PDB file of C-alpha atoms and ligand atoms in Angstrom:
ATOM      1  CA  MET A   1     129.105 145.435-140.287  1.00 46.00           C
ATOM      2  CA  ALA A   2     129.109 148.643-138.294  1.00 45.00           C
ATOM      3  CA  ASP A   3     128.477 148.404-134.451  1.00 48.00           C
ATOM      4  CA  VAL A   4     124.730 148.703-134.046  1.00 60.00           C
ATOM      5  CA  GLY A   5     123.238 149.693-130.844  1.00 79.00           C
ATOM      6  CA  VAL A   6     119.917 148.185-130.784  1.00 93.00           C
ATOM      7  CA  ASP A   7     116.774 148.878-128.914  1.00 97.00           C
ATOM      8  CA  GLU A   8     114.826 145.735-129.305  1.00 98.00           C
ATOM      9  CA  THR A   9     111.577 147.094-127.356  1.00 98.00           C
ATOM     10  CA  LEU A  10     111.574 150.333-129.348  1.00 98.00           C
ATOM     11  CA  LEU A  11     112.108 148.296-132.838  1.00 98.00           C
ATOM     12  CA  LYS A  12     109.366 145.779-131.522  1.00 98.00           C
ATOM     13  CA  GLY A  13     106.955 148.806-130.952  1.00 98.00           C
ATOM     14  CA  ILE A  14     107.504 150.269-134.178  1.00 98.00           C
ATOM     15  CA  ALA A  15     106.904 146.708-135.889  1.00 98.00           C
ATOM     16  CA  GLU A  16     103.811 146.385-133.996  1.00 98.00           C
ATOM     17  CA  ARG A  17     102.297 149.956-134.860  1.00 98.00           C
ATOM     18  CA  VAL A  18     103.395 149.846-138.615  1.00 98.00           C
ATOM     19  CA  ALA A  19     102.204 146.122-139.171  1.00 99.00           C
ATOM     20  CA  GLY A  20      98.772 146.966-137.504  1.00 98.00           C
ATOM     21  CA  GLU A  21      98.314 150.050-139.604  1.00 98.00           C
ATOM     22  CA  ALA A  22      98.785 147.793-142.845  1.00 98.00           C
ATOM     23  CA  ALA A  23      96.527 145.264-141.428  1.00 98.00           C
ATOM     24  CA  GLU A  24      93.920 147.809-140.830  1.00 98.00           C
ATOM     25  CA  LEU A  25      94.092 148.720-144.719  1.00 98.00           C
ATOM     26  CA  VAL A  26      94.408 144.942-145.790  1.00 98.00           C
ATOM     27  CA  ARG A  27      91.338 144.397-143.584  1.00 98.00           C
ATOM     28  CA  GLU A  28      89.197 147.124-145.186  1.00 98.00           C
ATOM     29  CA  ALA A  29      90.148 145.715-148.773  1.00 97.00           C
ATOM     30  CA  TRP A  30      89.495 142.222-147.921  1.00 97.00           C
ATOM     31  CA  THR A  31      86.253 143.472-146.726  1.00 97.00           C
ATOM     32  CA  GLY A  32      85.321 145.244-149.619  1.00 96.00           C
ATOM     33  CA  MET A  33      86.520 142.363-151.822  1.00 95.00           C
ATOM     34  CA  ASN A  34      84.145 140.148-150.290  1.00 95.00           C
ATOM     35  CA  ALA A  35      81.256 142.483-150.652  1.00 95.00           C
ATOM     36  CA  GLY A  36      82.015 142.273-154.305  1.00 94.00           C
ATOM     37  CA  ARG A  37      84.772 144.842-154.967  1.00 92.00           C
ATOM     38  CA  GLU A  38      86.968 144.129-157.690  1.00 92.00           C
ATOM     39  CA  VAL A  39      90.896 143.529-156.650  1.00 91.00           C
ATOM     40  CA  ARG A  40      93.621 143.386-159.485  1.00 93.00           C
ATOM     41  CA  VAL A  41      95.507 140.297-159.383  1.00 92.00           C
ATOM     42  CA  ASP A  42      98.818 139.350-160.947  1.00 93.00           C
ATOM     43  CA  THR A  43     101.106 136.076-161.032  1.00 93.00           C
ATOM     44  CA  LYS A  44     104.660 135.871-160.216  1.00 91.00           C
ATOM     45  CA  SER A  45     106.762 132.607-160.153  1.00 89.00           C
ATOM     46  CA  ALA A  46     103.951 130.730-161.233  1.00 89.00           C
ATOM     47  CA  ASP A  47     100.241 131.034-162.109  1.00 90.00           C
ATOM     48  CA  THR A  48      99.435 129.843-158.798  1.00 90.00           C
ATOM     49  CA  ASP A  49     101.756 132.505-156.998  1.00 90.00           C
ATOM     50  CA  VAL A  50      99.403 135.476-157.073  1.00 87.00           C
ATOM     51  CA  VAL A  51     100.156 139.099-155.786  1.00 92.00           C
ATOM     52  CA  THR A  52      97.036 141.584-155.503  1.00 93.00           C
ATOM     53  CA  ALA A  53      96.983 145.505-155.539  1.00 96.00           C
ATOM     54  CA  VAL A  54      96.304 145.115-151.973  1.00 97.00           C
ATOM     55  CA  ASP A  55      99.761 143.333-151.498  1.00 97.00           C
ATOM     56  CA  HIS A  56     101.265 146.263-153.240  1.00 97.00           C
ATOM     57  CA  GLU A  57      99.449 148.874-151.152  1.00 98.00           C
ATOM     58  CA  SER A  58     100.119 147.183-147.910  1.00 98.00           C
ATOM     59  CA  GLU A  59     103.896 147.269-148.797  1.00 98.00           C
ATOM     60  CA  ARG A  60     103.849 150.947-149.746  1.00 98.00           C
ATOM     61  CA  LEU A  61     101.997 151.825-146.506  1.00 98.00           C
ATOM     62  CA  VAL A  62     104.648 150.126-144.351  1.00 98.00           C
ATOM     63  CA  ARG A  63     107.471 151.604-146.347  1.00 98.00           C
ATOM     64  CA  ALA A  64     106.318 155.106-145.907  1.00 98.00           C
ATOM     65  CA  ARG A  65     105.699 154.736-142.330  1.00 98.00           C
ATOM     66  CA  LEU A  66     109.190 153.395-141.759  1.00 98.00           C
ATOM     67  CA  ALA A  67     110.655 156.233-143.791  1.00 98.00           C
ATOM     68  CA  GLU A  68     109.115 158.543-141.382  1.00 98.00           C
ATOM     69  CA  LEU A  69     109.609 156.580-138.270  1.00 98.00           C
ATOM     70  CA  ARG A  70     113.161 155.325-139.201  1.00 98.00           C
ATOM     71  CA  PRO A  71     114.499 157.321-141.858  1.00 97.00           C
ATOM     72  CA  ASP A  72     118.105 155.615-141.809  1.00 96.00           C
ATOM     73  CA  ASP A  73     117.034 152.026-141.801  1.00 97.00           C
ATOM     74  CA  ALA A  74     117.244 149.801-144.820  1.00 98.00           C
ATOM     75  CA  VAL A  75     113.878 147.843-145.982  1.00 98.00           C
ATOM     76  CA  LEU A  76     113.660 144.487-147.689  1.00 98.00           C
ATOM     77  CA  GLY A  77     109.994 143.758-148.792  1.00 98.00           C
ATOM     78  CA  GLU A  78     108.630 141.010-150.926  1.00 97.00           C
ATOM     79  CA  GLU A  79     107.120 142.978-153.406  1.00 95.00           C
ATOM     80  CA  GLY A  80     109.260 145.948-153.851  1.00 94.00           C
ATOM     81  CA  GLY A  81     112.735 144.158-153.037  1.00 94.00           C
ATOM     82  CA  GLY A  82     115.829 146.266-151.315  1.00 94.00           C
ATOM     83  CA  ILE A  83     118.914 145.198-149.843  1.00 92.00           C
ATOM     84  CA  ALA A  84     119.972 144.599-146.315  1.00 90.00           C
ATOM     85  CA  GLY A  85     121.877 147.559-144.661  1.00 88.00           C
ATOM     86  CA  ASP A  86     124.815 147.951-142.147  1.00 92.00           C
ATOM     87  CA  GLY A  87     122.390 148.792-139.527  1.00 95.00           C
ATOM     88  CA  VAL A  88     118.590 147.756-138.791  1.00 98.00           C
ATOM     89  CA  THR A  89     116.969 146.454-142.058  1.00 98.00           C
ATOM     90  CA  TRP A  90     113.250 145.838-141.881  1.00 98.00           C
ATOM     91  CA  VAL A  91     111.874 142.704-143.720  1.00 98.00           C
ATOM     92  CA  VAL A  92     108.182 142.883-144.497  1.00 98.00           C
ATOM     93  CA  ASP A  93     105.682 140.575-145.888  1.00 98.00           C
ATOM     94  CA  PRO A  94     102.708 143.114-146.827  1.00 98.00           C
ATOM     95  CA  ILE A  95     100.369 140.034-146.822  1.00 98.00           C
ATOM     96  CA  ASP A  96     101.595 136.615-145.938  1.00 98.00           C
ATOM     97  CA  GLY A  97      99.029 134.261-147.060  1.00 98.00           C
ATOM     98  CA  THR A  98      97.839 135.895-150.503  1.00 97.00           C
ATOM     99  CA  VAL A  99      96.016 132.782-151.609  1.00 96.00           C
ATOM    100  CA  ASN A 100      93.863 132.585-148.394  1.00 97.00           C
ATOM    101  CA  PHE A 101      93.352 136.523-148.678  1.00 97.00           C
ATOM    102  CA  LEU A 102      91.987 135.799-152.251  1.00 96.00           C
ATOM    103  CA  TYR A 103      89.711 133.217-151.393  1.00 95.00           C
ATOM    104  CA  GLY A 104      87.936 134.817-148.417  1.00 95.00           C
ATOM    105  CA  LEU A 105      89.870 132.560-145.691  1.00 97.00           C
ATOM    106  CA  PRO A 106      90.830 134.601-142.889  1.00 98.00           C
ATOM    107  CA  TRP A 107      94.044 133.173-141.991  1.00 98.00           C
ATOM    108  CA  PHE A 108      96.762 135.901-143.512  1.00 98.00           C
ATOM    109  CA  ALA A 109      99.019 138.544-141.669  1.00 99.00           C
ATOM    110  CA  VAL A 110     101.293 141.536-142.285  1.00 99.00           C
ATOM    111  CA  SER A 111     104.744 140.424-141.279  1.00 99.00           C
ATOM    112  CA  VAL A 112     107.271 143.214-140.128  1.00 99.00           C
ATOM    113  CA  ALA A 113     110.567 142.435-138.484  1.00 98.00           C
ATOM    114  CA  ALA A 114     113.786 144.411-137.632  1.00 98.00           C
ATOM    115  CA  GLN A 115     116.928 142.410-138.380  1.00 98.00           C
ATOM    116  CA  VAL A 116     120.626 143.392-137.622  1.00 97.00           C
ATOM    117  CA  GLY A 117     123.227 141.366-139.826  1.00 96.00           C
ATOM    118  CA  GLY A 118     120.447 138.996-140.948  1.00 96.00           C
ATOM    119  CA  VAL A 119     119.256 138.009-137.214  1.00 97.00           C
ATOM    120  CA  SER A 120     115.764 138.978-136.178  1.00 98.00           C
ATOM    121  CA  VAL A 121     115.734 141.195-133.260  1.00 98.00           C
ATOM    122  CA  ALA A 122     112.271 142.231-133.117  1.00 98.00           C
ATOM    123  CA  GLY A 123     108.974 141.284-135.092  1.00 98.00           C
ATOM    124  CA  ALA A 124     105.357 141.780-135.320  1.00 99.00           C
ATOM    125  CA  VAL A 125     102.828 139.630-137.201  1.00 99.00           C
ATOM    126  CA  VAL A 126      99.289 141.245-137.086  1.00 99.00           C
ATOM    127  CA  GLU A 127      96.251 139.236-138.534  1.00 98.00           C
ATOM    128  CA  PRO A 128      93.756 141.847-140.082  1.00 98.00           C
ATOM    129  CA  VAL A 129      90.655 139.695-139.797  1.00 98.00           C
ATOM    130  CA  SER A 130      90.953 138.633-135.935  1.00 98.00           C
ATOM    131  CA  GLY A 131      93.000 141.595-135.168  1.00 98.00           C
ATOM    132  CA  ARG A 132      95.422 139.252-133.273  1.00 98.00           C
ATOM    133  CA  ARG A 133      98.826 140.572-132.652  1.00 98.00           C
ATOM    134  CA  TRP A 134     101.778 138.349-132.336  1.00 99.00           C
ATOM    135  CA  THR A 135     104.878 140.144-131.149  1.00 99.00           C
ATOM    136  CA  ALA A 136     108.518 139.317-129.899  1.00 98.00           C
ATOM    137  CA  ALA A 137     111.751 141.090-129.264  1.00 98.00           C
ATOM    138  CA  ARG A 138     115.138 139.130-128.778  1.00 98.00           C
ATOM    139  CA  GLY A 139     115.448 138.012-125.133  1.00 98.00           C
ATOM    140  CA  GLN A 140     112.266 139.391-124.256  1.00 98.00           C
ATOM    141  CA  GLY A 141     109.859 136.493-124.990  1.00 98.00           C
ATOM    142  CA  ALA A 142     106.890 136.252-127.405  1.00 99.00           C
ATOM    143  CA  PHE A 143     103.475 137.408-126.832  1.00 98.00           C
ATOM    144  CA  LEU A 144     100.066 137.112-128.317  1.00 98.00           C
ATOM    145  CA  ASP A 145      97.938 140.370-127.630  1.00 98.00           C
ATOM    146  CA  GLY A 146     100.213 140.850-124.890  1.00 97.00           C
ATOM    147  CA  ARG A 147      99.957 137.626-123.415  1.00 98.00           C
ATOM    148  CA  PRO A 148     103.071 135.558-122.947  1.00 98.00           C
ATOM    149  CA  LEU A 149     103.491 132.363-125.175  1.00 98.00           C
ATOM    150  CA  ALA A 150     105.160 129.103-124.699  1.00 98.00           C
ATOM    151  CA  VAL A 151     105.384 125.981-126.582  1.00 98.00           C
ATOM    152  CA  ASN A 152     103.782 122.535-126.136  1.00 98.00           C
ATOM    153  CA  ALA A 153     105.802 119.665-124.720  1.00 98.00           C
ATOM    154  CA  PRO A 154     104.802 116.849-126.679  1.00 97.00           C
ATOM    155  CA  SER A 155     106.639 113.557-125.732  1.00 97.00           C
ATOM    156  CA  ARG A 156     105.159 111.205-128.535  1.00 98.00           C
ATOM    157  CA  LEU A 157     106.008 111.287-132.190  1.00 98.00           C
ATOM    158  CA  ASP A 158     102.773 109.886-133.006  1.00 98.00           C
ATOM    159  CA  LEU A 159     100.790 112.472-131.255  1.00 98.00           C
ATOM    160  CA  THR A 160     102.705 115.398-132.739  1.00 98.00           C
ATOM    161  CA  LEU A 161     100.777 117.931-134.909  1.00 98.00           C
ATOM    162  CA  VAL A 162     103.206 119.327-137.800  1.00 98.00           C
ATOM    163  CA  GLY A 163     102.358 122.227-140.132  1.00 98.00           C
ATOM    164  CA  THR A 164     103.874 122.440-143.422  1.00 98.00           C
ATOM    165  CA  GLY A 165     103.538 124.409-146.523  1.00 97.00           C
ATOM    166  CA  PHE A 166     104.389 123.757-150.289  1.00 95.00           C
ATOM    167  CA  ALA A 167     106.155 125.856-153.113  1.00 92.00           C
ATOM    168  CA  TYR A 168     104.704 127.265-155.963  1.00 89.00           C
ATOM    169  CA  LYS A 169     106.592 125.557-158.376  1.00 91.00           C
ATOM    170  CA  VAL A 170     105.182 122.237-159.295  1.00 92.00           C
ATOM    171  CA  GLU A 171     108.573 120.524-159.600  1.00 92.00           C
ATOM    172  CA  ARG A 172     109.150 121.312-156.052  1.00 93.00           C
ATOM    173  CA  ARG A 173     105.544 120.619-154.853  1.00 93.00           C
ATOM    174  CA  THR A 174     105.756 116.930-156.269  1.00 94.00           C
ATOM    175  CA  LYS A 175     108.664 116.325-153.906  1.00 94.00           C
ATOM    176  CA  GLN A 176     107.186 117.983-150.909  1.00 95.00           C
ATOM    177  CA  ALA A 177     103.822 116.019-151.446  1.00 95.00           C
ATOM    178  CA  ARG A 178     105.983 112.785-151.428  1.00 95.00           C
ATOM    179  CA  PHE A 179     107.768 113.603-148.306  1.00 94.00           C
ATOM    180  CA  VAL A 180     104.241 114.721-146.368  1.00 96.00           C
ATOM    181  CA  ALA A 181     102.517 111.687-147.514  1.00 96.00           C
ATOM    182  CA  GLU A 182     105.325 109.710-145.532  1.00 96.00           C
ATOM    183  CA  LEU A 183     105.293 111.809-142.548  1.00 97.00           C
ATOM    184  CA  ALA A 184     101.720 111.911-142.265  1.00 97.00           C
ATOM    185  CA  THR A 185     102.191 108.060-141.381  1.00 97.00           C
ATOM    186  CA  ARG A 186     104.306 108.597-138.454  1.00 97.00           C
ATOM    187  CA  VAL A 187     102.846 111.975-136.576  1.00 98.00           C
ATOM    188  CA  ARG A 188      99.327 112.734-135.385  1.00 98.00           C
ATOM    189  CA  ASP A 189      98.301 114.644-138.341  1.00 98.00           C
ATOM    190  CA  VAL A 190      99.798 117.456-140.794  1.00 98.00           C
ATOM    191  CA  ARG A 191      98.317 120.957-141.416  1.00 98.00           C
ATOM    192  CA  ARG A 192      98.951 123.304-144.479  1.00 98.00           C
ATOM    193  CA  ASN A 193      97.289 126.408-143.405  1.00 98.00           C
ATOM    194  CA  GLY A 194      98.586 128.756-146.063  1.00 98.00           C
ATOM    195  CA  ALA A 195     100.522 131.446-144.274  1.00 98.00           C
ATOM    196  CA  ALA A 196     104.281 130.747-143.082  1.00 98.00           C
ATOM    197  CA  SER A 197     104.421 133.460-140.366  1.00 98.00           C
ATOM    198  CA  LEU A 198     101.196 132.312-138.747  1.00 99.00           C
ATOM    199  CA  ASP A 199     102.512 128.737-138.999  1.00 98.00           C
ATOM    200  CA  LEU A 200     105.502 129.783-136.895  1.00 99.00           C
ATOM    201  CA  CYS A 201     103.247 131.756-134.648  1.00 99.00           C
ATOM    202  CA  ALA A 202     101.099 128.776-134.079  1.00 99.00           C
ATOM    203  CA  VAL A 203     104.057 126.960-132.872  1.00 99.00           C
ATOM    204  CA  ALA A 204     104.600 129.577-130.467  1.00 99.00           C
ATOM    205  CA  ALA A 205     101.269 129.420-129.068  1.00 98.00           C
ATOM    206  CA  GLY A 206     101.197 125.386-128.864  1.00 98.00           C
ATOM    207  CA  TRP A 207      98.431 125.385-131.622  1.00 98.00           C
ATOM    208  CA  LEU A 208     101.174 123.273-133.657  1.00 98.00           C
ATOM    209  CA  ASP A 209     104.125 121.195-132.064  1.00 98.00           C
ATOM    210  CA  ALA A 210     106.238 121.903-135.184  1.00 98.00           C
ATOM    211  CA  TYR A 211     106.462 123.429-138.561  1.00 98.00           C
ATOM    212  CA  VAL A 212     108.647 122.497-141.324  1.00 98.00           C
ATOM    213  CA  GLU A 213     108.840 124.037-144.821  1.00 97.00           C
ATOM    214  CA  HIS A 214     111.417 124.275-147.701  1.00 96.00           C
ATOM    215  CA  GLY A 215     112.005 127.350-149.890  1.00 95.00           C
ATOM    216  CA  LEU A 216     110.745 130.070-147.663  1.00 97.00           C
ATOM    217  CA  GLY A 217     111.457 133.848-148.438  1.00 96.00           C
ATOM    218  CA  HIS A 218     113.381 135.820-145.914  1.00 96.00           C
ATOM    219  CA  TRP A 219     110.012 138.011-145.242  1.00 98.00           C
ATOM    220  CA  ASP A 220     108.190 134.602-144.636  1.00 98.00           C
ATOM    221  CA  TRP A 221     110.072 133.930-141.682  1.00 98.00           C
ATOM    222  CA  ALA A 222     111.782 136.955-140.196  1.00 98.00           C
ATOM    223  CA  ALA A 223     109.473 137.824-137.603  1.00 99.00           C
ATOM    224  CA  GLY A 224     107.443 134.577-137.022  1.00 99.00           C
ATOM    225  CA  ALA A 225     110.924 132.629-136.415  1.00 99.00           C
ATOM    226  CA  LEU A 226     111.688 134.948-133.774  1.00 99.00           C
ATOM    227  CA  ILE A 227     108.350 134.490-132.154  1.00 99.00           C
ATOM    228  CA  ALA A 228     108.775 130.980-132.190  1.00 99.00           C
ATOM    229  CA  ALA A 229     112.211 130.851-130.914  1.00 99.00           C
ATOM    230  CA  GLU A 230     111.288 133.386-128.133  1.00 98.00           C
ATOM    231  CA  ALA A 231     108.232 131.043-126.923  1.00 99.00           C
ATOM    232  CA  GLY A 232     110.825 128.363-126.469  1.00 98.00           C
ATOM    233  CA  ALA A 233     110.988 126.651-129.935  1.00 99.00           C
ATOM    234  CA  GLN A 234     114.026 125.045-131.366  1.00 98.00           C
ATOM    235  CA  VAL A 235     114.271 126.801-134.715  1.00 98.00           C
ATOM    236  CA  SER A 236     116.518 126.299-137.603  1.00 98.00           C
ATOM    237  CA  LEU A 237     116.420 128.682-140.639  1.00 98.00           C
ATOM    238  CA  PRO A 238     117.564 128.105-144.103  1.00 97.00           C
ATOM    239  CA  GLY A 239     121.095 127.304-144.724  1.00 96.00           C
ATOM    240  CA  GLU A 240     121.311 126.252-140.970  1.00 97.00           C
ATOM    241  CA  ASP A 241     120.439 122.537-141.157  1.00 97.00           C
ATOM    242  CA  ALA A 242     121.952 121.013-144.441  1.00 96.00           C
ATOM    243  CA  GLU A 243     120.597 117.483-143.724  1.00 96.00           C
ATOM    244  CA  LEU A 244     117.324 119.040-143.680  1.00 97.00           C
ATOM    245  CA  GLY A 245     117.757 120.630-146.957  1.00 95.00           C
ATOM    246  CA  PRO A 246     119.579 123.734-147.793  1.00 94.00           C
ATOM    247  CA  ASP A 247     116.733 126.160-147.631  1.00 96.00           C
ATOM    248  CA  ALA A 248     114.592 124.315-144.787  1.00 97.00           C
ATOM    249  CA  THR A 249     112.673 126.330-142.073  1.00 98.00           C
ATOM    250  CA  PHE A 250     112.138 124.110-139.036  1.00 98.00           C
ATOM    251  CA  ALA A 251     110.481 125.139-135.701  1.00 99.00           C
ATOM    252  CA  VAL A 252     109.769 122.338-132.967  1.00 98.00           C
ATOM    253  CA  ALA A 253     109.037 122.071-129.250  1.00 98.00           C
ATOM    254  CA  PRO A 254     112.239 120.955-127.970  1.00 98.00           C
ATOM    255  CA  SER A 255     110.540 117.964-126.178  1.00 98.00           C
ATOM    256  CA  ILE A 256     109.970 116.107-129.673  1.00 98.00           C
ATOM    257  CA  ALA A 257     112.804 117.903-131.820  1.00 98.00           C
ATOM    258  CA  ALA A 258     115.129 114.884-131.898  1.00 98.00           C
ATOM    259  CA  PRO A 259     112.632 112.129-133.033  1.00 98.00           C
ATOM    260  CA  LEU A 260     110.586 114.499-135.139  1.00 98.00           C
ATOM    261  CA  ARG A 261     113.938 115.723-136.936  1.00 98.00           C
ATOM    262  CA  GLN A 262     114.651 111.948-137.426  1.00 98.00           C
ATOM    263  CA  ALA A 263     111.383 111.139-138.862  1.00 97.00           C
ATOM    264  CA  LEU A 264     111.397 114.106-141.322  1.00 97.00           C
ATOM    265  CA  LEU A 265     114.984 112.566-142.638  1.00 96.00           C
ATOM    266  CA  ASP A 266     113.525 109.352-143.022  1.00 95.00           C
ATOM    267  CA  SER A 267     110.511 110.679-144.810  1.00 94.00           C
ATOM    268  CA  GLY A 268     112.836 112.044-147.318  1.00 92.00           C
ATOM    269  CA  VAL A 269     113.073 115.683-146.360  1.00 92.00           C
ATOM    270  CA  GLY A 270     116.665 116.129-147.400  1.00 87.00           C
ATOM    271  CA  GLY A 271     115.675 115.408-151.094  1.00 85.00           C
ATOM    272  CA  ILE A 272     113.170 118.108-151.313  1.00 89.00           C
TER     273      ILE A 272
HETATM  274  C1  LIG B   1     103.466 131.960-148.919  1.00 90.67           C
HETATM  275  C2  LIG B   1     102.608 131.478-147.657  1.00 90.67           C
HETATM  276  C3  LIG B   1     102.615 129.983-147.643  1.00 90.67           C
HETATM  277  C4  LIG B   1     104.166 129.262-148.023  1.00 90.67           C
HETATM  278  C5  LIG B   1     104.642 129.869-149.157  1.00 90.67           C
HETATM  279  C6  LIG B   1     104.613 131.356-149.096  1.00 90.67           C
HETATM  280  P1  LIG B   1     102.668 134.504-149.684  1.00 90.67           P
HETATM  281  O1  LIG B   1     103.327 133.385-148.858  1.00 90.67           O
HETATM  282  O2  LIG B   1     103.280 131.731-146.579  1.00 90.67           O
HETATM  283  O3  LIG B   1     101.960 129.514-146.455  1.00 90.67           O
HETATM  284  O4  LIG B   1     103.742 127.816-148.260  1.00 90.67           O
HETATM  285  O5  LIG B   1     105.957 129.310-149.168  1.00 90.67           O
HETATM  286  O6  LIG B   1     105.191 131.801-150.561  1.00 90.67           O
HETATM  287  O7  LIG B   1     103.157 134.113-150.950  1.00 90.67           O
HETATM  288  O8  LIG B   1     101.286 134.020-149.371  1.00 90.67           O
HETATM  289  O9  LIG B   1     103.277 135.961-149.190  1.00 90.67           O
HETATM  290 CA1  LIG B   2     104.688 135.003-147.764  1.00 90.67          CA
HETATM  291 CA1  LIG B   3     103.254 137.990-149.392  1.00 90.67          CA
END
């Protein structure tokens, strides 16, 4: 890989600006849809795995803006594909939480991250409906609308609130549901909010104590995992903790990391 000089602050600003512009497009479309405007919906890996015309429009806007602002960088987007480059690669989820978007639930976001060598160095997750902006740059902390974020410090496993998510494929989901049924008997409660990027931001804000999910795409975690880590979470990404499963993403408040990890293993997380 080429030696890339990186200005994380600059990249964070661009991520926030571009995600914010796409979020505005998504917000207008969502408002129109809720007022009865038709939105084209297709399916992907399963009948439950949906993509709307708005996902495509949002990604097109992000790509067009990045082409103007950062013409030499690579872009990897959920809908348009792409491959990582030698320098900065932008990793884009044009709507994370598309099922929520489609049902009128306001919990979805545009996620844009800058990565170098597969490592996130800056990112932004912007929520179209609330307007909340979650941002982070490597070594500079994480912020919600400019306010610094810090994870919780839970001390009891049975009082730990854990977020998770399910894959679209039924075979995988069956195993995930078994694991969650077991986990739910050992922790305060389990949340399935429907947008991985925002689950990771929720850990950063202390709205969740931990989050675990198997099978995320690169675009699901690229910005949110940096935001969680910069707020003090212990984070393992797909490929980093084989015992939790080869494609597990785990973000947790450090005070409860060891007992929760053990509880996940005891609940059968490795077999998912
Ligand atoms: C999905 C959401 C969901 C998670 C899935 C993701 P999408 O992203 O983040 O919460 O459980 O694994 O694929 O399809 O809405 O962009
Ligand atoms: Ca996603
Ligand atoms: Ca998406």
